[in-house]
Amino acid sequence: MSKKGVPPIDTDKLLAEFNLELSEFDERRKKLAPAVEKYRESSRTLIEAEKVVTSELGKQAKSLKRLNELAPRLVRAGAVDAKQAQQYEADFTEGQTEVDNATKIIPKSGSWFTRLFLGSANNIVFADTQRKLAFKEEYETFKYRATILSVPYFLIMLYMPSLGGAVETAYQTFLLYYYATITLRENILQTREL
């Protein structure tokens, strides 16, 4: 034992443990870089595919709606017989099922409660910078609008103190909502490093 009851350090054992950990760290590091790049590329591919699918779903839904409007008119006009109309109807039903199934895999914007606190850009899985910036822009817009909305409350409370009870309660509720929303959005922005 050395001074003050502290056992001596076995430097050879400590160095061996350090070197082992360092070699494992280097191996994991070599595996991590390609995995991160593969993940980024997959994210980019997914984002592009999501944009294409979303765009095509919108176009397909409009087409189906228009075709469903035109088909009965063609039948009434006698341009299409009943058998062909039934085939069209079956095709439209199948097309609508495909649209519905594809819609289920696209990320949703969330419930009204989520939109209330996070806004319309509430898919907080930011796979690209564009989504991060959209979320931040909506955050800034919310702060600006909330500031504009708070001015009338303040003026009413200042110049009409007799209305104080109800107006003050409404204003306090508004402030509670405002600060809860700002806190959520700021934490998301900080967590997502924007």
GROMACS .gro file of C-alpha atoms in nm, residues 5-103:
model
   99
    5GLY     CA    1  -0.409   0.362   0.230
    6VAL     CA    2  -0.450   0.389  -0.149
    7PRO     CA    3  -0.340   0.069  -0.324
    8PRO     CA    4  -0.077   0.112  -0.598
    9ILE     CA    5  -0.206   0.122  -0.956
   10ASP     CA    6  -0.117  -0.173  -1.178
   11THR     CA    7  -0.015   0.030  -1.484
   12ASP     CA    8   0.036  -0.275  -1.707
   13LYS     CA    9  -0.317  -0.398  -1.641
   14LEU     CA   10  -0.459  -0.048  -1.682
   15LEU     CA   11  -0.271   0.003  -2.010
   16ALA     CA   12  -0.388  -0.335  -2.144
   17GLU     CA   13  -0.749  -0.251  -2.056
   18PHE     CA   14  -0.714   0.091  -2.221
   19ASN     CA   15  -0.562  -0.057  -2.540
   20LEU     CA   16  -0.836  -0.320  -2.561
   21GLU     CA   17  -1.109  -0.056  -2.522
   22LEU     CA   18  -0.932   0.166  -2.777
   23SER     CA   19  -0.915  -0.112  -3.036
   24GLU     CA   20  -1.286  -0.192  -2.985
   25PHE     CA   21  -1.364   0.179  -3.015
   26ASP     CA   22  -1.172   0.199  -3.345
   27GLU     CA   23  -1.351  -0.109  -3.483
   28ARG     CA   24  -1.693   0.032  -3.391
   29ARG     CA   25  -1.596   0.367  -3.538
   30LYS     CA   26  -1.502   0.204  -3.870
   31LYS     CA   27  -1.839   0.029  -3.880
   32LEU     CA   28  -2.034   0.337  -3.774
   33ALA     CA   29  -1.929   0.575  -4.054
   34PRO     CA   30  -2.060   0.358  -4.341
   35ALA     CA   31  -2.374   0.275  -4.143
   36VAL     CA   32  -2.446   0.645  -4.087
   37GLU     CA   33  -2.390   0.720  -4.456
   38LYS     CA   34  -2.619   0.431  -4.553
   39TYR     CA   35  -2.882   0.564  -4.313
   40ARG     CA   36  -2.856   0.914  -4.460
   41GLU     CA   37  -2.891   0.781  -4.813
   42SER     CA   38  -3.189   0.569  -4.711
   43SER     CA   39  -3.347   0.874  -4.548
   44ARG     CA   40  -3.297   1.078  -4.865
   45THR     CA   41  -3.446   0.799  -5.075
   46LEU     CA   42  -3.739   0.769  -4.835
   47ILE     CA   43  -3.804   1.144  -4.845
   48GLU     CA   44  -3.801   1.148  -5.224
   49ALA     CA   45  -4.029   0.844  -5.241
   50GLU     CA   46  -4.265   1.004  -4.988
   51LYS     CA   47  -4.285   1.320  -5.200
   52VAL     CA   48  -4.360   1.118  -5.514
   53VAL     CA   49  -4.617   0.898  -5.341
   54THR     CA   50  -4.789   1.198  -5.181
   55SER     CA   51  -4.804   1.381  -5.513
   56GLU     CA   52  -4.929   1.079  -5.704
   57LEU     CA   53  -5.186   0.998  -5.435
   58GLY     CA   54  -5.331   1.346  -5.467
   59LYS     CA   55  -5.348   1.316  -5.845
   60GLN     CA   56  -5.497   0.966  -5.826
   61ALA     CA   57  -5.764   1.076  -5.577
   62LYS     CA   58  -5.864   1.367  -5.804
   63SER     CA   59  -5.876   1.133  -6.103
   64LEU     CA   60  -6.096   0.884  -5.918
   65LYS     CA   61  -6.331   1.158  -5.806
   66ARG     CA   62  -6.362   1.294  -6.158
   67LEU     CA   63  -6.410   0.947  -6.310
   68ASN     CA   64  -6.680   0.865  -6.052
   69GLU     CA   65  -6.859   1.184  -6.158
   70LEU     CA   66  -6.825   1.116  -6.533
   71ALA     CA   67  -6.914   0.744  -6.542
   72PRO     CA   68  -7.282   0.783  -6.440
   73ARG     CA   69  -7.321   1.062  -6.694
   74LEU     CA   70  -7.183   0.836  -6.967
   75VAL     CA   71  -7.430   0.561  -6.868
   76ARG     CA   72  -7.723   0.806  -6.870
   77ALA     CA   73  -7.612   0.940  -7.208
   78GLY     CA   74  -7.600   0.585  -7.344
   79ALA     CA   75  -7.231   0.604  -7.439
   80VAL     CA   76  -7.147   0.308  -7.213
   81ASP     CA   77  -7.349  -0.008  -7.154
   82ALA     CA   78  -7.430  -0.141  -6.806
   83LYS     CA   79  -7.174  -0.422  -6.819
   84GLN     CA   80  -6.891  -0.184  -6.905
   85ALA     CA   81  -7.014   0.058  -6.635
   86GLN     CA   82  -6.992  -0.224  -6.378
   87GLN     CA   83  -6.635  -0.297  -6.491
   88TYR     CA   84  -6.548   0.071  -6.452
   89GLU     CA   85  -6.704   0.074  -6.107
   90ALA     CA   86  -6.500  -0.233  -6.005
   91ASP     CA   87  -6.182  -0.067  -6.138
   92PHE     CA   88  -6.262   0.254  -5.948
   93THR     CA   89  -6.328   0.060  -5.627
   94GLU     CA   90  -5.996  -0.123  -5.667
   95GLY     CA   91  -5.821   0.208  -5.738
   96GLN     CA   92  -5.976   0.365  -5.427
   97THR     CA   93  -5.860   0.069  -5.218
   98GLU     CA   94  -5.505   0.115  -5.353
   99VAL     CA   95  -5.518   0.487  -5.270
  100ASP     CA   96  -5.649   0.411  -4.919
  101ASN     CA   97  -5.377   0.152  -4.857
  102ALA     CA   98  -5.103   0.384  -4.982
  103THR     CA   99  -5.239   0.668  -4.769
   0.00000   0.00000   0.00000
